[in-house]
Coordinates of C-alpha atoms in Angstrom, one line a residue:
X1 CA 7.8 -17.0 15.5
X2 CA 4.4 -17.3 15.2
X3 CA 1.9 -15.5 16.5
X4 CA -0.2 -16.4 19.0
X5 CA -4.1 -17.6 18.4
X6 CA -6.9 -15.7 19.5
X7 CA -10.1 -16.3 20.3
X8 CA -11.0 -15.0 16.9
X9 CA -8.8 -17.2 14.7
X10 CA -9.6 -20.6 17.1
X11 CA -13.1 -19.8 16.3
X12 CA -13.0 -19.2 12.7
X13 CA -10.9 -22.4 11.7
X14 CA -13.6 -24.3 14.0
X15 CA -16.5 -22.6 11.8
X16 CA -14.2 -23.8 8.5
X17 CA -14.2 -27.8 10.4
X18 CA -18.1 -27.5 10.9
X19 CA -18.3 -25.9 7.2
X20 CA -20.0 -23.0 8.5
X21 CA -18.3 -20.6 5.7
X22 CA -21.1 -18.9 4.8
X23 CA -21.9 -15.7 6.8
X24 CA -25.3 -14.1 6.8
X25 CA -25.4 -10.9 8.2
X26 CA -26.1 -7.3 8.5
X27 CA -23.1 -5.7 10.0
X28 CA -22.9 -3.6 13.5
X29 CA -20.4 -1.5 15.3
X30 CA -20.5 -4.9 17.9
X31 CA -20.1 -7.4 15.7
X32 CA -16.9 -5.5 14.2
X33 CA -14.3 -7.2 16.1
X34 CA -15.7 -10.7 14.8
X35 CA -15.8 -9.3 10.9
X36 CA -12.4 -7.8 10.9
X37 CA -10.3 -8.8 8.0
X38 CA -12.8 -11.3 6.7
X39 CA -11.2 -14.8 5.8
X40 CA -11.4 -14.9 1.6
X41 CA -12.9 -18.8 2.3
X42 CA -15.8 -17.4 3.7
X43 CA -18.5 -15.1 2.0
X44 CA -20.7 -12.9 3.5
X45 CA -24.0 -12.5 2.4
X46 CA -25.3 -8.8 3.1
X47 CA -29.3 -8.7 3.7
X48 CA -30.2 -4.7 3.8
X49 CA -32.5 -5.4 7.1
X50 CA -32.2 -8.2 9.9
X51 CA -35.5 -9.9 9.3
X52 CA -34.2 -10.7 5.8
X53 CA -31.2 -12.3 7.4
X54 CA -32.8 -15.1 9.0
X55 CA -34.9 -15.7 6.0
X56 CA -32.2 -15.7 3.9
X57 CA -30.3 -18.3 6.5
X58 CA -33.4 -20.2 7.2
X59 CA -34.1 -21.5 3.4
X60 CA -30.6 -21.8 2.8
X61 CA -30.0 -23.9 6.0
X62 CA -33.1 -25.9 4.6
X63 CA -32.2 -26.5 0.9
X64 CA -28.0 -27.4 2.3
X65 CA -29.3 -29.9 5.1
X66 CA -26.8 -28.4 7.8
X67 CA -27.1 -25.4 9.9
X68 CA -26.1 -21.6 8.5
X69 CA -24.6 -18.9 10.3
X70 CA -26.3 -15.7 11.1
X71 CA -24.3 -12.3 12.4
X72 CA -26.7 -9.3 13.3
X73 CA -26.3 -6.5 15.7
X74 CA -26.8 -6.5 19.1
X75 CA -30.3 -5.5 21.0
X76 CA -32.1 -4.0 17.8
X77 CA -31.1 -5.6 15.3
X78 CA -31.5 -8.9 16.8
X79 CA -35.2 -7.0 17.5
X80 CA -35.6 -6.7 14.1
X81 CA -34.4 -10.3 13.5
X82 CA -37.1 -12.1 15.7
X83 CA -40.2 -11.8 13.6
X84 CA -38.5 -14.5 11.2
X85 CA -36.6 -16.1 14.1
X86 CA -40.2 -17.8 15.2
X87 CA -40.8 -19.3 11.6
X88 CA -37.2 -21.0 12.0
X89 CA -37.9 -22.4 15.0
X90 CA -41.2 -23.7 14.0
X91 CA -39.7 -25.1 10.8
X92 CA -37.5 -26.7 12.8
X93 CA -34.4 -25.1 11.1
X94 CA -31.0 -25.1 12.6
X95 CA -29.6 -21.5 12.4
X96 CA -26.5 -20.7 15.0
X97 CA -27.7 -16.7 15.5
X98 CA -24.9 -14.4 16.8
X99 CA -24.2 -11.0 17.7
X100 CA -22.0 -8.4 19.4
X101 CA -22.3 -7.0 23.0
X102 CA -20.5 -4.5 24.7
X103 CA -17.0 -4.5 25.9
X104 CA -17.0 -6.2 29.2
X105 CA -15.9 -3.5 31.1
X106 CA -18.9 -1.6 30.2
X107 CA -21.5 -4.5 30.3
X108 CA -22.4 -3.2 34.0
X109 CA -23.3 0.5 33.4
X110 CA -26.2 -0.4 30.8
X111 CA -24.0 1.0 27.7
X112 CA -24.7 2.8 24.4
X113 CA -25.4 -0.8 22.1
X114 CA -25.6 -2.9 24.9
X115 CA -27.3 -6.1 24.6
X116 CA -29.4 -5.9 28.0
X117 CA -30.8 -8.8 29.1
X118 CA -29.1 -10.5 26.1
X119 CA -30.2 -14.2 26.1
X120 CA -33.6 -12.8 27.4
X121 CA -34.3 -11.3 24.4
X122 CA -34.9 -14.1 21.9
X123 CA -36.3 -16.5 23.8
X124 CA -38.9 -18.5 23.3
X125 CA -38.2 -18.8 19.7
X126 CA -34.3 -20.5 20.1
X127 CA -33.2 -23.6 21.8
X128 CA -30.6 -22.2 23.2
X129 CA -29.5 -18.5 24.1
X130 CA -26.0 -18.1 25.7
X131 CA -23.5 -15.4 26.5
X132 CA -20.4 -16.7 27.2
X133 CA -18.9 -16.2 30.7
X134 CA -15.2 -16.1 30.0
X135 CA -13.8 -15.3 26.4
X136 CA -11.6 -18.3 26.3
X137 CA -15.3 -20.2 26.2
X138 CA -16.2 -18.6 22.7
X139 CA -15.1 -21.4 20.7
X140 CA -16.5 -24.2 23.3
X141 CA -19.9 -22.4 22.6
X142 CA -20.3 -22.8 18.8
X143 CA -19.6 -26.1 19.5
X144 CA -22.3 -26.6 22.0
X145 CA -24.5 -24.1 19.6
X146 CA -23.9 -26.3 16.5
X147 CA -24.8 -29.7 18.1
X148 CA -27.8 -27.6 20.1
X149 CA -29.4 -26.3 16.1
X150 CA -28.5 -30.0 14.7
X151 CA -30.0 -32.1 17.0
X152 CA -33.9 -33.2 16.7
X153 CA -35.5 -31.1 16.9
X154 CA -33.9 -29.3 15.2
X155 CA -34.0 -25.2 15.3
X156 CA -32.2 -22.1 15.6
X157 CA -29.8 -21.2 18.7
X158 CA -28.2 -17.8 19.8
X159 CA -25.1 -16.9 21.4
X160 CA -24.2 -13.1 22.5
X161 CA -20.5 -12.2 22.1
X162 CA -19.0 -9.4 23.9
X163 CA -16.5 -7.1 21.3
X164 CA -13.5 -7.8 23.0
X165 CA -13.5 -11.6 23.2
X166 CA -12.2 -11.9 20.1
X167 CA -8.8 -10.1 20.5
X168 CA -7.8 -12.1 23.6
X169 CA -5.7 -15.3 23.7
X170 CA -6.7 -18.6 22.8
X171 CA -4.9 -22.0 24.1
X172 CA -6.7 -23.6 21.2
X173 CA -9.3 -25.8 20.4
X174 CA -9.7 -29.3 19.6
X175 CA -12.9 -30.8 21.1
X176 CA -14.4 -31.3 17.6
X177 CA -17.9 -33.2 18.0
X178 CA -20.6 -35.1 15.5
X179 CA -24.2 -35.6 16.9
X180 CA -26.8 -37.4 15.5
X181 CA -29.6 -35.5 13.5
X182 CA -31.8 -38.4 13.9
X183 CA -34.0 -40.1 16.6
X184 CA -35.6 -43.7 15.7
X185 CA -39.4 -44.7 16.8
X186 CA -39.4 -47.0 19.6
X187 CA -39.9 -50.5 17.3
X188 CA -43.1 -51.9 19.4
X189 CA -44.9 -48.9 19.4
X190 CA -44.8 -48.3 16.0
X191 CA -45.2 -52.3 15.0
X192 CA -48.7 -51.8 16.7
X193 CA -49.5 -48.4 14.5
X194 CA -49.0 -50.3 11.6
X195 CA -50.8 -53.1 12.9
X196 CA -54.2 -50.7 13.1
X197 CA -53.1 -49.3 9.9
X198 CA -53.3 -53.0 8.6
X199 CA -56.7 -53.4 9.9
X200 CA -58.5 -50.4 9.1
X201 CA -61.5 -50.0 6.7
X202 CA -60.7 -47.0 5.2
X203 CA -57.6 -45.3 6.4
X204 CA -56.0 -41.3 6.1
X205 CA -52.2 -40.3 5.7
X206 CA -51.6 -37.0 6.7
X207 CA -48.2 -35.9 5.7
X208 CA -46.4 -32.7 7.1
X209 CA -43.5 -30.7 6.6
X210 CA -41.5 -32.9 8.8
X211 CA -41.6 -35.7 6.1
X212 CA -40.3 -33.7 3.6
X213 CA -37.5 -32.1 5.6
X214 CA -36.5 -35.5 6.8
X215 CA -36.0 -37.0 3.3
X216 CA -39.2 -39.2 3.5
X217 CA -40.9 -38.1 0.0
X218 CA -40.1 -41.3 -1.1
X219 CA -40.8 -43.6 1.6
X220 CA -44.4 -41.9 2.1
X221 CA -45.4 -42.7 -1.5
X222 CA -44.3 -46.0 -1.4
X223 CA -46.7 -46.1 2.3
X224 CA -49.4 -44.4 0.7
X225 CA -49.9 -46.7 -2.3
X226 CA -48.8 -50.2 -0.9
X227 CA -52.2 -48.8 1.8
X228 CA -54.0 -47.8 -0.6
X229 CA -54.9 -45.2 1.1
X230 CA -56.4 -41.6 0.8
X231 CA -53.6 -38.5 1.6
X232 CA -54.2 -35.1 2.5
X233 CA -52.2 -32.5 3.1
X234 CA -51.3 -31.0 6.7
X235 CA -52.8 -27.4 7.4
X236 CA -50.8 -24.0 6.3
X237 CA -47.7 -26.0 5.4
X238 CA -44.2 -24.6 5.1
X239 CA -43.3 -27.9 2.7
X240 CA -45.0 -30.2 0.7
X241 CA -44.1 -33.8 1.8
X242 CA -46.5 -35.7 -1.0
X243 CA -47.0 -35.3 -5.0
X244 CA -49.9 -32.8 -5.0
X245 CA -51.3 -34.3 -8.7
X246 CA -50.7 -37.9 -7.3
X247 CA -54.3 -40.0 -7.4
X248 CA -54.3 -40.7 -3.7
X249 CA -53.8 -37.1 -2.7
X250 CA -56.9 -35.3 -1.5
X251 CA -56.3 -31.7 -0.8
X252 CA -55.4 -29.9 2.1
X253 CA -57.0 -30.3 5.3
X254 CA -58.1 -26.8 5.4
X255 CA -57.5 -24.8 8.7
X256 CA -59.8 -24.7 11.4
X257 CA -61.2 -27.9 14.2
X258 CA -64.4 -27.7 11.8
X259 CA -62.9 -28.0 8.3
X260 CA -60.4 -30.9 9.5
X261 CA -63.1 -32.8 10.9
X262 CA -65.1 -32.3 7.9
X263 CA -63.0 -33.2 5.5
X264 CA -61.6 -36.5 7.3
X265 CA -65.4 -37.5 7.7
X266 CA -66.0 -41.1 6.4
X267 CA -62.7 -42.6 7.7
X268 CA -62.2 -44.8 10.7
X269 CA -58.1 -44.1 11.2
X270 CA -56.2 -41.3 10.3
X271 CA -52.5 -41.4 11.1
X272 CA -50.4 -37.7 11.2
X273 CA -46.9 -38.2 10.3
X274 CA -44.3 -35.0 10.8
X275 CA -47.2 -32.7 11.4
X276 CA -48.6 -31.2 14.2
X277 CA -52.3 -32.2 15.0
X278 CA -53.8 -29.8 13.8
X279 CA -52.6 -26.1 12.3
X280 CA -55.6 -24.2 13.9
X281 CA -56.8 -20.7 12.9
X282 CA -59.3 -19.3 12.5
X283 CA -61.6 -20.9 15.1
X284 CA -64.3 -22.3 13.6
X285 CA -66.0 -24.8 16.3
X286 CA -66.8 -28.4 15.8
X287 CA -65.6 -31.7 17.1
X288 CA -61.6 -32.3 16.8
X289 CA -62.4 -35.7 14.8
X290 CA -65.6 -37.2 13.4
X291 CA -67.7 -39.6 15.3
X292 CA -65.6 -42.9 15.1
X293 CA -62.5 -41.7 13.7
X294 CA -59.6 -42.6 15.5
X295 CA -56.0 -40.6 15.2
X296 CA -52.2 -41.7 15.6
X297 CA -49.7 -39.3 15.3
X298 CA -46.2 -39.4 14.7
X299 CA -43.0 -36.8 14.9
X300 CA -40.3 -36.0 15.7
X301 CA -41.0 -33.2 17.9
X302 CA -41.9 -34.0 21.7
X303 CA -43.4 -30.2 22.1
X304 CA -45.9 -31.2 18.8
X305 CA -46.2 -34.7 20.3
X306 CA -47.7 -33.3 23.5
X307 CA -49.5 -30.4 22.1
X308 CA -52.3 -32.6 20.0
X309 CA -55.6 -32.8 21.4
X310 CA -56.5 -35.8 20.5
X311 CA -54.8 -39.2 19.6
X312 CA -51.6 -41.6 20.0
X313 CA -48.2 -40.5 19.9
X314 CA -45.1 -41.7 18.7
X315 CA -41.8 -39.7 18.7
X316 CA -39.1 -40.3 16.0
X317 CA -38.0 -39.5 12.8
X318 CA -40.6 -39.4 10.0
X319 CA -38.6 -40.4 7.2
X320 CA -37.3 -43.6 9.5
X321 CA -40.5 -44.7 10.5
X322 CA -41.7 -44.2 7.3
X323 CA -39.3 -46.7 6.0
X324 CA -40.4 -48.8 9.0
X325 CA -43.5 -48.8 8.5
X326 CA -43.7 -50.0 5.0
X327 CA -42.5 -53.2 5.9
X328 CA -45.1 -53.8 9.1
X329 CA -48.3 -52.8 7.2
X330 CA -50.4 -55.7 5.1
X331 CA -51.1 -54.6 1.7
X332 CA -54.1 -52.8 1.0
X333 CA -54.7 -53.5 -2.9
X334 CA -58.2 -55.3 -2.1
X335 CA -59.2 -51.9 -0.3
X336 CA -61.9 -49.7 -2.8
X337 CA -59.9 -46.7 -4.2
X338 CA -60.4 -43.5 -2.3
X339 CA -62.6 -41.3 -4.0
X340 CA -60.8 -38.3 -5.9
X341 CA -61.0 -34.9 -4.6
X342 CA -59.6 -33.4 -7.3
X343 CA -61.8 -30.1 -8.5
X344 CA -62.2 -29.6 -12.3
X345 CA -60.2 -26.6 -13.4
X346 CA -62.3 -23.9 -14.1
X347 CA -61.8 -20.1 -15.8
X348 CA -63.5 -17.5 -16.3
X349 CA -65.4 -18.2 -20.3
X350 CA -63.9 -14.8 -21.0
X351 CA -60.3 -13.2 -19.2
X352 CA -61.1 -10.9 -16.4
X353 CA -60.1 -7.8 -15.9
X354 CA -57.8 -7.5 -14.2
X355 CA -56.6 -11.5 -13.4
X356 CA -58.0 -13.5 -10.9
X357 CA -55.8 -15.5 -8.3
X358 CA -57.0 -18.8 -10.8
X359 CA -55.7 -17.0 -14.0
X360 CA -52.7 -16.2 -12.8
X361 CA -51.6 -19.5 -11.9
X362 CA -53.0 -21.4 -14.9
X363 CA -51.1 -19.2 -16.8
X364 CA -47.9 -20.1 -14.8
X365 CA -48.9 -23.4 -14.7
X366 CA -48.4 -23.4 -18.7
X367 CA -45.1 -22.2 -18.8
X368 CA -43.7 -23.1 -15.3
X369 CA -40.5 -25.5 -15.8
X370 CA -40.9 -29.5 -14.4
X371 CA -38.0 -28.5 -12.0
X372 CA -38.8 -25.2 -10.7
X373 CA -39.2 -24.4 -7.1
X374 CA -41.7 -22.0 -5.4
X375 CA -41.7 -20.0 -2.5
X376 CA -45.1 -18.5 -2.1
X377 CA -46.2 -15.9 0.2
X378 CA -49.7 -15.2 -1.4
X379 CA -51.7 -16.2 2.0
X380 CA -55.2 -15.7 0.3
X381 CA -54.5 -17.6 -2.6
X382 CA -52.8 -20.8 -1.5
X383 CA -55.9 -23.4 -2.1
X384 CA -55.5 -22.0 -6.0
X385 CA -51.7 -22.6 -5.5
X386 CA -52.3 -26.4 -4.8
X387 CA -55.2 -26.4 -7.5
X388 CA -53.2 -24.9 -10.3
X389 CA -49.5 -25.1 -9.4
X390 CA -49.0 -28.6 -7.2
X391 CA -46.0 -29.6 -5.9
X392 CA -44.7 -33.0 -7.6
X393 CA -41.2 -33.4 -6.5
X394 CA -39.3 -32.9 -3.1
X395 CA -37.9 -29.8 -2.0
X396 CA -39.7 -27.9 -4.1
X397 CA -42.0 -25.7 -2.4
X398 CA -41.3 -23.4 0.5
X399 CA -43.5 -21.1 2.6
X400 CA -43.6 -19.4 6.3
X401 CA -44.2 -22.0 9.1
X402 CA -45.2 -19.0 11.6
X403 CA -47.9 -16.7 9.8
X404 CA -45.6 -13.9 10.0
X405 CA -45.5 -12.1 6.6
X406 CA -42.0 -10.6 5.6
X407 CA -40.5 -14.0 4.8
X408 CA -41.4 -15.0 1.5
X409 CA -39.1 -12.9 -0.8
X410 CA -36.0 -12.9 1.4
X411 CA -36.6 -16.6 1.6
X412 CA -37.0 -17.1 -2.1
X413 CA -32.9 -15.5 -2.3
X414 CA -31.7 -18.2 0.5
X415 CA -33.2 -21.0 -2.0
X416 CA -31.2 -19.8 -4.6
X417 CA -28.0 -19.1 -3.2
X418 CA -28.7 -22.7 -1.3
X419 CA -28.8 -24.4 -4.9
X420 CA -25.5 -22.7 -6.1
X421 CA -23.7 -23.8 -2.7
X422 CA -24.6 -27.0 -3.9
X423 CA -24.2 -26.5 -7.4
X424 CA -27.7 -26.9 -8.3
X425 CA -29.5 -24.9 -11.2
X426 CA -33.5 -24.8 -11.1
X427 CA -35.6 -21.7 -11.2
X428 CA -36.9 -20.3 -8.1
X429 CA -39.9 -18.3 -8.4
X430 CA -41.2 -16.4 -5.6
X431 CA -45.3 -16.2 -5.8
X432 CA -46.0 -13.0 -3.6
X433 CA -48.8 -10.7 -2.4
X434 CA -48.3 -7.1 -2.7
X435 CA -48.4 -6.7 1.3
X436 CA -46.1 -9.3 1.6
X437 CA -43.4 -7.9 -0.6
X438 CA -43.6 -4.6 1.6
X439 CA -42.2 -6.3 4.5
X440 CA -39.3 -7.2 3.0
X441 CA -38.8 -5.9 -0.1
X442 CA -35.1 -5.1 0.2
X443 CA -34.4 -8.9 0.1
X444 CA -34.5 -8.1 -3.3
X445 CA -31.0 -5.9 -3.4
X446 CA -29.5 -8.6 -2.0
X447 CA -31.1 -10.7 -4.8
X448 CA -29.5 -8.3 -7.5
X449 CA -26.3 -7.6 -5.7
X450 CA -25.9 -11.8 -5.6
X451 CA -27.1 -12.2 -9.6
X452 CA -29.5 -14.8 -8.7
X453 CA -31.8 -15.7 -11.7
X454 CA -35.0 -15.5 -9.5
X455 CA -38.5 -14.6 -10.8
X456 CA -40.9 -12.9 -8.4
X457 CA -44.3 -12.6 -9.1
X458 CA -46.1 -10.2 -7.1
X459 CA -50.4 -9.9 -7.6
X460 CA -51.5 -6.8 -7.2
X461 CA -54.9 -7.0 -5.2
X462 CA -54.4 -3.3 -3.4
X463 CA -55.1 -4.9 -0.3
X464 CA -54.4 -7.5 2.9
X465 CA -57.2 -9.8 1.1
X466 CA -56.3 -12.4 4.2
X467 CA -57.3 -10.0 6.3
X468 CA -60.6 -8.7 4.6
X469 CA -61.4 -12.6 4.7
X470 CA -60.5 -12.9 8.4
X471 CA -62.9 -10.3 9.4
X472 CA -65.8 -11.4 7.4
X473 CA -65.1 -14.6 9.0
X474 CA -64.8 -13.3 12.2
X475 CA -67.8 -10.4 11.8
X476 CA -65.3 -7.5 12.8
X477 CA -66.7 -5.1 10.3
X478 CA -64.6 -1.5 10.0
X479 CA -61.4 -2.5 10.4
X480 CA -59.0 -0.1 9.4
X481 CA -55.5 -0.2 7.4
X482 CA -56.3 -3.2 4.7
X483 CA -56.0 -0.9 1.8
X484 CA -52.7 -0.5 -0.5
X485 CA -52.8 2.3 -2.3
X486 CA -50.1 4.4 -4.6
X487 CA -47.3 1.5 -4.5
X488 CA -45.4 1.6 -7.8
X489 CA -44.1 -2.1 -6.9
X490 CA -42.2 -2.0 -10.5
X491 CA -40.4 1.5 -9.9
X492 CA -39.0 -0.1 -6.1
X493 CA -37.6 -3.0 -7.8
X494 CA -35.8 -1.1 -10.1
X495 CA -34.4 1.0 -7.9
X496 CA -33.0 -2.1 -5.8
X497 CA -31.1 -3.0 -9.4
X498 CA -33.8 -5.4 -10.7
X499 CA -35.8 -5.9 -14.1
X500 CA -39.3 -5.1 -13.6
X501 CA -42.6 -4.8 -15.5
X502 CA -46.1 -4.5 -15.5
X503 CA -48.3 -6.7 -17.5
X504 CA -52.0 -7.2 -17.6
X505 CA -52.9 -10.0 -19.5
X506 CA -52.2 -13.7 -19.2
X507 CA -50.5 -13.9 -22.5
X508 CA -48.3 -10.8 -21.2
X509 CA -47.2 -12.8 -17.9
X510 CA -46.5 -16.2 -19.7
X511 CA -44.4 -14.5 -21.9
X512 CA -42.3 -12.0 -19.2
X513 CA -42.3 -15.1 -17.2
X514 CA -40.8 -17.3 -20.0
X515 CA -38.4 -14.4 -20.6
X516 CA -37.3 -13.6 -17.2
X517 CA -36.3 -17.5 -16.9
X518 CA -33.3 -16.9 -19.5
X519 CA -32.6 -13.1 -18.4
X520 CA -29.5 -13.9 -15.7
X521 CA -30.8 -11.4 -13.7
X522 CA -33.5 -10.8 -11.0
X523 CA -36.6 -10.1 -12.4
X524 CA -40.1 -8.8 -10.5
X525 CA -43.3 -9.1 -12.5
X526 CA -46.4 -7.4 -11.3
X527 CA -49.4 -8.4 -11.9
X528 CA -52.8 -6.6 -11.0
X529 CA -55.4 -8.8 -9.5
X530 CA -59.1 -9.0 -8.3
X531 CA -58.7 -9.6 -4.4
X532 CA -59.3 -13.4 -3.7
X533 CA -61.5 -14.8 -0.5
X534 CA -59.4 -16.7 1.0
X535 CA -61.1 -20.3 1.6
X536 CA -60.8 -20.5 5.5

């Protein structure tokens, strides 16, 4: 006779249908009852802290193309979880969040590890936040939770589960849905974008992480050059969605209203595509465009859509209207080329001591591997990133889309374990600043514990160099707490089970770097640095 299903085994064989098999997670008395007797076709990856979990989720989620599955526990942990919950949600990546609550029958005396207020507490960065009102509705919720996170725009969702849900009886469950992940552009509107594209003088492409998320690398090089027209790249992007060494590409925008305007001076269209109009901060005042510069925008993200300031909407998918659009717009070979804005790359005459930002990334310029990706949380140095290290194919370079710090290093472990799921090898190297790798620094056990082959490199500047820039910018003299001092960065790493070491030269990083590549194992390179002004 077999025994009956419960709400626990109806749920897990609809997780196996969705391929939801991978677990990431940070395990609490609540979310016990869920974790009991874990299936052997699932693995769970243990992150030491809950702000590493959705990092690790969130890149993994992004490299896969389908949603991941998050576990933490309930009230705190999901606390500690929201910091990186907001740079999922603004990059748009579908995570289905979980955890435990209380047994029902103590839900209405405020218990020990209750989840008070449960769905209150991660809003606004979810799409969704439910706690199922009967426990034979568990399994009818992932399935709501899974079309919620899939469907544009995408983002992450959370559902609270109360202990004893999962022991109870389950009829079964065979509503099994598919949704679309993709929204076209509205034919007409678009045809008449591309019909100002056609006829302007001297037109922009702005290209944001959107593009590059949607799988319209391609298509927006194909755009770009049958245009003929200039490309820059969106402010404080999580994803490169253009070849950075391309002849067409300008730069980044930069990332305040004056700096944008500045830099898009001279042209009499400029048309957004997956990218919010503008990344703003600091504030620096000027006017949102130059004087006779007109904007289109378009993306797949009503909320973007109706936050720009200025300029025509469209709402749909990049990569499709991409496609589109290559087909509607006249050739623009007789247009002059745009001028380059490529800077000459320039060193120090003699090495400094210790490395600037620039000598550190020519060095890993010279020995950095065609098909490497990078996740880089270096926030003052990302204008030498571009300069020295651009990004030239798809998919290959990662970073925060909320500010937040704490993401980079957990993130650069969800890259790699999203390349074995799929049974890709490519180096991932993590570029990170010394306050940065604080936040988060026990993403690297799970890095160890997994035997990923990642390279971190972390410079050394003793400080929060973004910071000192911010408040030279912003004339707040005497702030206090932007000094590091006494962190032995290569010590912690060792501890967590990974190779470390100090070097001081550029010869020494290019050849720990080129050795770390073939060493099997996690490996954290530090490297001093002279603090970097961050070009606001």
């Amino acid at each position: 006779m077999s025994e009956q299903p419960t709400v626990r085994s109806v749920t897990y064989d609809l997780l196996r249908t969705l391929n939801l098999t991978t677990v990431f997670g940070n395990p609490g008395s609540t979310e016990q009852p869920f974790l009991q007797d874990f299936p052997e076709d699932f693995t769970y990856v243990l992150a030491l802290q809950e702000a590493s979990v959705i990092a690790m989720a969130d890149t993994f989620a992004q490299v896969t193309r389908r949603p991941a599955l998050v576990n933490v526990h309930s009230s705190a942990g999901l606390g500690n979880a929201v910091g990186n919950l907001v740079a999922a949600y603004h990059g748009n990546t579908p995570l289905i969040v979980t955890s435990g609550q209380q047994h029902r029958e103590l839900v209405i005396g405020e218990p020990y590890l209750g989840n008070r207020e449960a769905t209150t507490l991660p809003k606004p960065w979810v799409k969704w936040s439910y706690e199922p009102a009967r426990a034979e509705d568990v399994p009818d919720a992932f399935m709501r939770a899974y079309a919620q996170a899939l469907q544009p725009p995408a983002g992450p969702v959370y559902l609270s589960i109360p202990m004893d849900d999962w022991k109870r009886p389950s009829s079964g469950f065979d509503r099994v849905r598919t949704v679309s992940h993709r929204v076209a552009p509205d034919t007409e509107r678009l045809r008449g974008f591309a019909g100002r594209l056609s006829a302007s003088n001297r037109p922009a492409l702005v290209f944001g992480p959107e593009v590059d998320r949607s799988g319209g690398w391609d298509a927006a090089v194909n755009l770009a050059e049958k245009l003929r027209a200039a490309v820059y790249g969106a402010p404080l992007p999580d994803r490169a969605s253009f070849p950075e060494d391309h002849p067409l590409f300008g730069g980044p925008l930069g990332m305040s209203v004056k700096a944008v305007s500045d830099k898009l001076a001279g042209h009499d269209l400029v048309v957004v595509i997956g990218a919010e109009v503008f990344r703003y901060y600091p504030y620096v005042p000027g006017d949102f465009l130059p004087a006779g510069t007109q904007l289109l925008q378009i993306t797949g993200d009503p909320e973007v859509a109706a936050a720009a300031r200025v300029g025509d909407s469209l709402l749909g998918d990049p990569a499709t209207a991409l496609e589109l659009l290559q087909d509607m717009v006249a050739d623009g070979s007789a247009r002059p080329a745009p001028q380059s804005m490529a800077r000459p790359h320039a060193l120090p005459q003699t090495p400094s001591t210790p490395l600037t930002p620039p000598e550190v990334y020519a060095a890993l310029s010279r020995v950095r591997p065609p098909d490497a990706v990078l996740v880089n949380e270096s926030t003052s140095t990302m204008a030498q990133h571009v300069e020295w290290l651009p990004t030239v194919r798809t998919g290959s370079f990662f970073a925060t889309a909320s500010g937040g710090i704490g993401w980079g290093t957990p993130a650069a472990v969800g890259v790699a374990l999203g390349d074995r799921d799929r049974g890709v090898e490519r180096p991932v190297v993590g570029l990170i600043g010394d306050g940065s790798f604080q936040y988060s620094v026990q993403a690297i056990w799970t890095a160890a514990q997994q035997d990923l082959p990642i390279v971190y490199v972390v410079m050394r500047n003793h400080e929060y160099a973004i910071l000192k820039s911010f408040a030279e910018l912003e004339e707040t003299p005497g702030v206090p707490g932007l000094d590091l001092p006494g962190i032995d960065i290569a010590s912690v790493a060792r501890g967590f089970g990974c190779r470390a070491v100090d070097v001081e030269t550029a010869e020494d990083l290019e050849r720990e770097f080129t050795t770390a590549l073939s060493a099997g194992t996690t490996t954290v390179i530090v490297v001093p640095t002279r603090p970097q002004k961050a070009l606001l």
